[in-house]
Short mmCIF file of C-alpha atoms in Angstrom, two decimals:
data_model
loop_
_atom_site.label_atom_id
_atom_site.label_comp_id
_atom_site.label_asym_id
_atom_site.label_seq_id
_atom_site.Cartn_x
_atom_site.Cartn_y
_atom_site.Cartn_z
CA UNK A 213 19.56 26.09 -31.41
CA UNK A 214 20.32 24.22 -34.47
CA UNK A 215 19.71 25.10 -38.33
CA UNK A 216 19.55 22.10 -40.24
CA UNK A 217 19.17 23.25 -43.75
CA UNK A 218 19.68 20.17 -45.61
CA UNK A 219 17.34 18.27 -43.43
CA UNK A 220 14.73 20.58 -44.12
CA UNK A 221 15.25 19.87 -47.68
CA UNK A 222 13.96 16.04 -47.37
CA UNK A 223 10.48 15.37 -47.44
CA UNK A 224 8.75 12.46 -47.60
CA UNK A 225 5.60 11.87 -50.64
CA UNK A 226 2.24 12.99 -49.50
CA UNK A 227 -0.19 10.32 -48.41
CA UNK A 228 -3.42 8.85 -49.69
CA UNK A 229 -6.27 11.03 -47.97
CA UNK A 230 -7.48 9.30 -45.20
CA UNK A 231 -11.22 9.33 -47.50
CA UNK A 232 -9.13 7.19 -49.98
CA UNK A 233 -7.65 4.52 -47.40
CA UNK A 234 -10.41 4.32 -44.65
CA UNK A 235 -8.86 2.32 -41.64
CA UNK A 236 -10.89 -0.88 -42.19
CA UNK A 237 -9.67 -1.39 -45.89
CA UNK A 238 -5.59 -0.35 -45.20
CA UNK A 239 -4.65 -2.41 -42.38
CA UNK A 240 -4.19 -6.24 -43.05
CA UNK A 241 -6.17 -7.66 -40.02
CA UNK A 242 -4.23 -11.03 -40.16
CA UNK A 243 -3.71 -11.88 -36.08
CA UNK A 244 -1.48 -14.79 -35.21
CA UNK A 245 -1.71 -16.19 -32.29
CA UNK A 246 0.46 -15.41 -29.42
CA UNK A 247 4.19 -17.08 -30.59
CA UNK A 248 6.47 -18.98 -28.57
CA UNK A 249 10.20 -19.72 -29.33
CA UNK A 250 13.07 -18.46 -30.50
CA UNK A 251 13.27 -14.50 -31.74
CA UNK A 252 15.48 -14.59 -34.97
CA UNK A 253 16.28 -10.70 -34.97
CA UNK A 254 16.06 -9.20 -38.39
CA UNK A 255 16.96 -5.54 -40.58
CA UNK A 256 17.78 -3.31 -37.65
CA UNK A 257 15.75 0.34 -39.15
CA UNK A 258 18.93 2.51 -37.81
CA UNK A 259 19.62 4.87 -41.04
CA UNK A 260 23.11 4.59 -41.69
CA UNK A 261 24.33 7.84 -43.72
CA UNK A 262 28.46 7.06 -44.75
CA UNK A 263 28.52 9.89 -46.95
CA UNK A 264 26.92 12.34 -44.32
CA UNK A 265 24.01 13.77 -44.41
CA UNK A 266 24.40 13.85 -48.36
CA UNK A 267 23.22 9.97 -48.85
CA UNK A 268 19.48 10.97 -46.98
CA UNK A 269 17.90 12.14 -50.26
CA UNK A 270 19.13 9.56 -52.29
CA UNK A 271 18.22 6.76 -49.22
CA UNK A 272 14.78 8.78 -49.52
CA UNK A 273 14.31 8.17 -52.94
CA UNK A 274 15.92 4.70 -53.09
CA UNK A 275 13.65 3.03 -50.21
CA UNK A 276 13.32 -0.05 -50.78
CA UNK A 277 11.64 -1.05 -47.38
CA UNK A 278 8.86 0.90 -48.51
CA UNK A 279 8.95 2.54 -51.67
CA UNK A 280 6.54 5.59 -51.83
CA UNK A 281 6.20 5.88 -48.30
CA UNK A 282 2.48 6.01 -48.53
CA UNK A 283 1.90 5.01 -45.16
CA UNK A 284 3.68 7.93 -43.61
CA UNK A 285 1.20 10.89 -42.60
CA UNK A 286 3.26 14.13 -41.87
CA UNK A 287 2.47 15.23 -38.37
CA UNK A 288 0.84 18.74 -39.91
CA UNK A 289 -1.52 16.24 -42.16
CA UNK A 290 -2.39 13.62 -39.42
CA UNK A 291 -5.99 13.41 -37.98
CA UNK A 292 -8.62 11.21 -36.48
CA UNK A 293 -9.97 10.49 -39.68
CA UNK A 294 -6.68 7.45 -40.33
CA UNK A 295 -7.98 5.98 -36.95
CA UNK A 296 -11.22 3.58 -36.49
CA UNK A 297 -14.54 5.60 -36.96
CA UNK A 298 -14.99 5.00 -32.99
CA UNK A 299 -12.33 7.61 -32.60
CA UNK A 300 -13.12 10.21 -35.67
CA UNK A 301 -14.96 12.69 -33.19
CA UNK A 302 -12.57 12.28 -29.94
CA UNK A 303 -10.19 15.02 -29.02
CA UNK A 304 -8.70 12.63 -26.94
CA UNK A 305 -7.28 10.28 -28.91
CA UNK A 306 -6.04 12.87 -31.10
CA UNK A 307 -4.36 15.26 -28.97
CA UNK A 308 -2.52 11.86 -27.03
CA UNK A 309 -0.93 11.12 -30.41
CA UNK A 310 -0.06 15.04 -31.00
CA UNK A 311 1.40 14.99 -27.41
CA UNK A 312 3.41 11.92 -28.09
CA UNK A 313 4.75 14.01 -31.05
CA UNK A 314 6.13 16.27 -29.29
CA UNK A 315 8.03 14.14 -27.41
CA UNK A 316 9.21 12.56 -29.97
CA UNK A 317 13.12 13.37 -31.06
CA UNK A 318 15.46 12.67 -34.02
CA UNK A 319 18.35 10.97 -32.59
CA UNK A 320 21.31 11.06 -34.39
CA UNK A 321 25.11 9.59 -33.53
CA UNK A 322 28.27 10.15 -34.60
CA UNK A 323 30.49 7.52 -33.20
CA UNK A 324 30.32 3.50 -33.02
CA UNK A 325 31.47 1.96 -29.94
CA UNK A 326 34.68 -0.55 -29.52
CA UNK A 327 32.88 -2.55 -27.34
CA UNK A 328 30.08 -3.47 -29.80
CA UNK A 329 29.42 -7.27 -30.15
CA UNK A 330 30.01 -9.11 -33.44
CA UNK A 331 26.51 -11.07 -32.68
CA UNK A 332 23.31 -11.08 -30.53
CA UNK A 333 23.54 -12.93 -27.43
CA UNK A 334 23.28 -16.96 -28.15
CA UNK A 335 23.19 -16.25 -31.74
CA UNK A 336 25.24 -16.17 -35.16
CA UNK A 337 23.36 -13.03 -36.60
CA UNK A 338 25.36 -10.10 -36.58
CA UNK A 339 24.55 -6.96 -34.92
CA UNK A 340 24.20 -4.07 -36.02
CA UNK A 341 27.25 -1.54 -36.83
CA UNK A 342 30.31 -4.11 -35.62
CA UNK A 343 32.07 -3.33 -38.69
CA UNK A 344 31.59 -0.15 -37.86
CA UNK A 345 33.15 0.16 -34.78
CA UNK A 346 35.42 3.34 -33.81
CA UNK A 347 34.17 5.35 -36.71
CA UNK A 348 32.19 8.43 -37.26
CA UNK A 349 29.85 7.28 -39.39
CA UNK A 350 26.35 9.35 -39.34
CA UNK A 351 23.61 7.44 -37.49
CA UNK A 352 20.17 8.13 -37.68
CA UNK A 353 17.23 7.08 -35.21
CA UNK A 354 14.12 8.43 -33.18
CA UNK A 355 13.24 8.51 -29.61
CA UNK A 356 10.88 9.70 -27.10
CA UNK A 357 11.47 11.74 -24.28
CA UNK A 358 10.07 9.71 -21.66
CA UNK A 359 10.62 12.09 -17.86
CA UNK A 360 12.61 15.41 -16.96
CA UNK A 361 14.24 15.77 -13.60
CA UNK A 362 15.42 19.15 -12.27
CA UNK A 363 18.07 19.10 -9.95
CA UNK A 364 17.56 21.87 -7.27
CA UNK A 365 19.66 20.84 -4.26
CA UNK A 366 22.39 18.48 -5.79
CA UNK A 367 26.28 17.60 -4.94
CA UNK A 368 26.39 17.74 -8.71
CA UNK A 369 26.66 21.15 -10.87
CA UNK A 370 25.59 20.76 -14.39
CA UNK A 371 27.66 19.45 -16.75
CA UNK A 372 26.48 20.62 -19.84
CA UNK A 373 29.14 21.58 -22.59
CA UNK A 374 28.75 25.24 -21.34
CA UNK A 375 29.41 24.16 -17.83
CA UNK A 376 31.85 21.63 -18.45
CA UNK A 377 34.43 25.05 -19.61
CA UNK A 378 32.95 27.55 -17.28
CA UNK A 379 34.47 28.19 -13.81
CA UNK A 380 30.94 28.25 -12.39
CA UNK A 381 29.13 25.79 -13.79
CA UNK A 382 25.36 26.08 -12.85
CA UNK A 383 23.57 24.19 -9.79
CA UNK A 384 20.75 24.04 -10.54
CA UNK A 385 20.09 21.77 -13.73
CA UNK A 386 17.66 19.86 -15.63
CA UNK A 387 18.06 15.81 -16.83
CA UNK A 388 16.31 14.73 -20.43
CA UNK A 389 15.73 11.01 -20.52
CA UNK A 390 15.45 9.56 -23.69
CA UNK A 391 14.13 6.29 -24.77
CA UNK A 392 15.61 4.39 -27.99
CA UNK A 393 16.61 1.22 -29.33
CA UNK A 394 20.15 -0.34 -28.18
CA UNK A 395 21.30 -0.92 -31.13
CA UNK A 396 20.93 3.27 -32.22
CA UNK A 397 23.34 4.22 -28.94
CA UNK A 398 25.04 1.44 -27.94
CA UNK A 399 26.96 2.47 -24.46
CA UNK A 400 28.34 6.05 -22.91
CA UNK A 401 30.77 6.47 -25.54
CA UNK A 402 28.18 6.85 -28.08
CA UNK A 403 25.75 8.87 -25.98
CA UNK A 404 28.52 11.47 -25.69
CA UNK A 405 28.28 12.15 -29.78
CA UNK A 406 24.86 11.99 -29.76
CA UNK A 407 22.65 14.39 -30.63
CA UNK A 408 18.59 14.68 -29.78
CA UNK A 409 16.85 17.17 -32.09
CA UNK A 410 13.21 17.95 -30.85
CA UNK A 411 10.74 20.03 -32.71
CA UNK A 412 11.49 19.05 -35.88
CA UNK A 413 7.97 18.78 -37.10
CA UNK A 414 8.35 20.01 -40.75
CA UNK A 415 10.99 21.71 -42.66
CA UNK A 416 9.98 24.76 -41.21
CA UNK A 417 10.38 24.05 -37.34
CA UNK A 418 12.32 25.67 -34.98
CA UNK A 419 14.87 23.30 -33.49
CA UNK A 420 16.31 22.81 -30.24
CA UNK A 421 19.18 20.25 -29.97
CA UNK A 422 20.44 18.73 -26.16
CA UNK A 423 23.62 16.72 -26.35
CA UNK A 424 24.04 13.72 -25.17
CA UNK A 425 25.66 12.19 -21.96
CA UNK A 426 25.37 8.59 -20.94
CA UNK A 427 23.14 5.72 -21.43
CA UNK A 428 21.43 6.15 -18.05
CA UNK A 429 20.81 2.78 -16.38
CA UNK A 430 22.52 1.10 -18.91
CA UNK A 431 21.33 -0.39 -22.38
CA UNK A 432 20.25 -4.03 -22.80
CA UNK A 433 21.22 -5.69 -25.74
CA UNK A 434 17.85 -8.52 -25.97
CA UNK A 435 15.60 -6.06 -25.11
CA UNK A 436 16.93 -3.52 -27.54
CA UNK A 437 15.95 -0.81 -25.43
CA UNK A 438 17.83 1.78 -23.54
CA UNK A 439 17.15 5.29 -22.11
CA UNK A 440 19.58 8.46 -22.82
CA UNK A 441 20.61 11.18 -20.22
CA UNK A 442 20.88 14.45 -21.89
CA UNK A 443 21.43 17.45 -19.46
CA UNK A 444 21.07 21.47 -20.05
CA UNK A 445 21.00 24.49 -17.36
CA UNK A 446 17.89 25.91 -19.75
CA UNK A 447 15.12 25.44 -17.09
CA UNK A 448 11.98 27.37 -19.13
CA UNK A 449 12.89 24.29 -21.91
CA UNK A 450 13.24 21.63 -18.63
CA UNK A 451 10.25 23.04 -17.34
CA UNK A 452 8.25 23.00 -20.86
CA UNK A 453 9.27 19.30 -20.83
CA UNK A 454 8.34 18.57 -17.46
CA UNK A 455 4.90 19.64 -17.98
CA UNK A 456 4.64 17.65 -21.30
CA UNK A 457 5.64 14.49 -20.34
CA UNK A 458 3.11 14.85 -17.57
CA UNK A 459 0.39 15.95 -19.81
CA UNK A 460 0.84 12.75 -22.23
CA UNK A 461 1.17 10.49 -19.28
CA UNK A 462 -2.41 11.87 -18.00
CA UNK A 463 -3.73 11.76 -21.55
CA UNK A 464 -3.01 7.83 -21.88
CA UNK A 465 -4.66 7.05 -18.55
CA UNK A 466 -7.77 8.83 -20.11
CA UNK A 467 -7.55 6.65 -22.98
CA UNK A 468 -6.71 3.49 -21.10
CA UNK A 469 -10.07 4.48 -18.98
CA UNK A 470 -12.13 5.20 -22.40
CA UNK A 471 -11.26 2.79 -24.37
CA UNK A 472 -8.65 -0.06 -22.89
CA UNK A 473 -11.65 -2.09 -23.67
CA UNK A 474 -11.11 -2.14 -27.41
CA UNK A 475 -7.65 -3.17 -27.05
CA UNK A 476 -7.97 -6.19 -27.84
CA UNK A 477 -10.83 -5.42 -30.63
CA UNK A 478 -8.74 -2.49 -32.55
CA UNK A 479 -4.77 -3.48 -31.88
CA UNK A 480 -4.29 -0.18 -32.82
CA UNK A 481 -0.87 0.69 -32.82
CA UNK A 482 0.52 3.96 -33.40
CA UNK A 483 3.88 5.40 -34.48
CA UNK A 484 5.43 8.84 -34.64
CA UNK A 485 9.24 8.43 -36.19
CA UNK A 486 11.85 10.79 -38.44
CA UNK A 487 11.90 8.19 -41.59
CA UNK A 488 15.50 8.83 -43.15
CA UNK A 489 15.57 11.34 -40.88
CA UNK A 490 13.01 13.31 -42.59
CA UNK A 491 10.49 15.55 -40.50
CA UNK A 492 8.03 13.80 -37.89
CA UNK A 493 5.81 11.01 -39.88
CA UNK A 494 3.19 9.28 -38.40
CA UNK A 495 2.25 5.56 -39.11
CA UNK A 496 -1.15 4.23 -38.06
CA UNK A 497 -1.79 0.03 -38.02
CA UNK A 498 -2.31 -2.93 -36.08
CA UNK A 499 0.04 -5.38 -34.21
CA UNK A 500 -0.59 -8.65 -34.96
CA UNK A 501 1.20 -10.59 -32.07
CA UNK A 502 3.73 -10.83 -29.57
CA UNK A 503 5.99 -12.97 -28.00
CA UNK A 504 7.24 -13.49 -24.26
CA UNK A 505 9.94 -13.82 -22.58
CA UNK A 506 10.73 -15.05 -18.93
CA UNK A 507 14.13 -14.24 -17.60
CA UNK A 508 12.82 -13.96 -13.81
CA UNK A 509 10.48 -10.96 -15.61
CA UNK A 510 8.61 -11.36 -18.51
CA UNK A 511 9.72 -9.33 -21.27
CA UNK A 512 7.03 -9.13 -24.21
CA UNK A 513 8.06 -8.28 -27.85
CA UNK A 514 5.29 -7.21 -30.41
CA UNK A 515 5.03 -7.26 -34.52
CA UNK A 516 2.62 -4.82 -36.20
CA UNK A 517 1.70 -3.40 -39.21
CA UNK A 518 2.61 0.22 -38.97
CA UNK A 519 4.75 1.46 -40.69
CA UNK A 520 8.31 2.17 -40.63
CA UNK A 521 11.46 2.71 -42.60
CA UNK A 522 15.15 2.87 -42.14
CA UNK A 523 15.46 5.96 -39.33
CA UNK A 524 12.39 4.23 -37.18
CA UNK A 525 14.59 2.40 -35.09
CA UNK A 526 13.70 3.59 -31.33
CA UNK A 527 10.24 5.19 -32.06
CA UNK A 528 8.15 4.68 -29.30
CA UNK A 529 5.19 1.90 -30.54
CA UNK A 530 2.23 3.24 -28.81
CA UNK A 531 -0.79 1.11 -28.44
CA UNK A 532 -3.90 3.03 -27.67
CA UNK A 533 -5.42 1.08 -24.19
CA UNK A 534 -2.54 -0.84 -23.63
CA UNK A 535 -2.53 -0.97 -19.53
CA UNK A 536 1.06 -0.57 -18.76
CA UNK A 537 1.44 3.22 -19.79
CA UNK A 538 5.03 3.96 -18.51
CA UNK A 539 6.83 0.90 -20.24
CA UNK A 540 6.59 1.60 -24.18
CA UNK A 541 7.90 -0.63 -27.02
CA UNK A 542 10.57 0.89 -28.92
CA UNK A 543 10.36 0.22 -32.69
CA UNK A 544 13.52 -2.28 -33.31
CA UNK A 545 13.88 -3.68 -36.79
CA UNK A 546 11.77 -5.89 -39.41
CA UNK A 547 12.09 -9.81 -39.73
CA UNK A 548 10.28 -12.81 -41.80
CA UNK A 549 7.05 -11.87 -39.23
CA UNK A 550 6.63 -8.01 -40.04
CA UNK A 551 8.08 -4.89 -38.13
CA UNK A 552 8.66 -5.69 -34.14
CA UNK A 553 9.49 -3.52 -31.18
CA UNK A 554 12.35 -4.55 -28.59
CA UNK A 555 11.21 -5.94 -25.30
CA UNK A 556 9.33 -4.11 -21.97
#
């Protein structure tokens, strides 16, 4: 369990009511057509703290991706009421987005990996955190846990830091995986300094922190998208997971089935993140396009208008209807177009 008293202390301005910025009149409902070409990648939305956890108030109060932050709803604050009036009276929609709350962690890194590349592939833009490399600069981002394994009957013991110094390590163990951006936790050596801090819903949450230990299935560095391992020998937390990521994974198909017709009508997009690593925030908007890729599979990027700030960067981008319910967006940076999420 962790304490994190001066997190606690950061909190973000209170929003409009959702009376003063009904859904029709907040979102700009300017749709491009579906874009072809080249992806120019833009501000990466990792928070970068190089004075520690120190810099986040003044990073808070200096935004300037989005000064007064009146987008962000805190998660105790948010209701049907900042969605489209079709949803104001459905439990569904709002206990999906509660659910994918839950899931949703602060990620935060400690280490920058040697083998980071000075550019994105084919391009001269730099990526993110190459000057960086082999410190221990603070890095802030958000993820999603996204399935829970439990190993019953496994070659493996658990190798969790308790088990890693104990002469009986456990054998039977649960798996956390973890979906973020790439460019948040790069490879294994930054997984293994990585922290994932779920419940932090306010600044009066309990905490529960899992430490990282590899980038499971590797991380791709186009597609900005990558899933952490994290592994712990508490089974009543694996098995509180287990039954969550179920429950949200049920809770989408409902919605697909209720309303995947309005996808296209609403492009309602949805986004729970830990803005400079501040409590849970959620951001309500539209996306406005996307782009494809084809690399054998086609890889689809979106831009939206929900939104986000530095400390977004891996938030899963959920869009209510949206077919394909186990392959989410995460949130990956800004550009000339608007905010975008990596590929899936």
């Amino acid at each position: 369990m962790e304490n994190p008293k001066k997190v606690r202390k950061r909190n973000l301005e209170p929003p409009s009511t959702p009376e003063d910025v009904p859904y029709c009149e907040s979102l700009s409902k300017v749709f491009k057509s579906d874009q072809t070409g080249v992806f120019i990648p833009g501000n990466h939305e990792a928070e970068m703290c190089y004075g520690g956890e120190a810099d986040l108030h003044k990073h808070v109060t200096g935004c300037k991706k989005n000064p007064g932050h009146k987008g962000f709803i805190p998660l105790k604050d948010f209701n049907t009421k900042y969605l489209p009036a079709r949803y104001h009276d459905d439990d569904l929609m709002s206990e999906t987005i509660k659910t994918m709350a839950a899931l949703t962690v602060q990620v935060k890194t400690k280490f920058t990996s040697l083998e980071r590349p000075e550019f994105y592939p084919d391009t001269h833009v730099p990526y993110p955190c190459y000057n960086d490399r082999g410190s221990h600069v603070m890095r802030l981002g958000t993820g999603r846990l996204r399935c829970v394994l439990k190993y019953i009957e496994s070659d493996r013991t658990c190798h969790c830091a308790q088990c890693q110094v104990s002469a009986t390590p456990n054998k039977v163990w649960g798996e956390v995986r973890v979906q973020t951006a790439t460019h948040v936790v790069f490879d294994d050596s930054e997984a293994r300094q990585t922290r994932c801090v779920l419940g932090f819903d306010d600044n009066k949450s309990p905490v529960v922190s899992l430490d990282g230990w590899e980038v499971g299935g590797g991380a791709n560095i186009e597609r900005d998208r990558c899933e952490l391992s994290y592994v712990t020998c508490n089974l009543e937390l694996v098995g509180e997971l287990y039954k969550m990521c179920e429950r949200f994974d049920d809770l989408c198909r409902g919605v697909i089935n209720k309303y995947g017709r309005f996808f296209f009508e609403d492009r309602l997009t949805v986004i729970v993140s830990h803005p400079h690593g501040c409590p849970k925030q959620v951001s309500v908007g539209q996306w406005t396009h996307k782009r494809e890729r084809d690399k054998g599979l086609t890889w689809t990027r979106y831009w939206y208008t929900t939104c986000t700030c530095p400390g977004s960067s891996g938030a899963t981008v959920y869009r209510p209807g949206y077919s394909g319910i186990f392959y989410y967006h995460p949130h990956s940076g800004s550009n000339s177009e608007g905010n975008y999420s990596g590929e899936c």
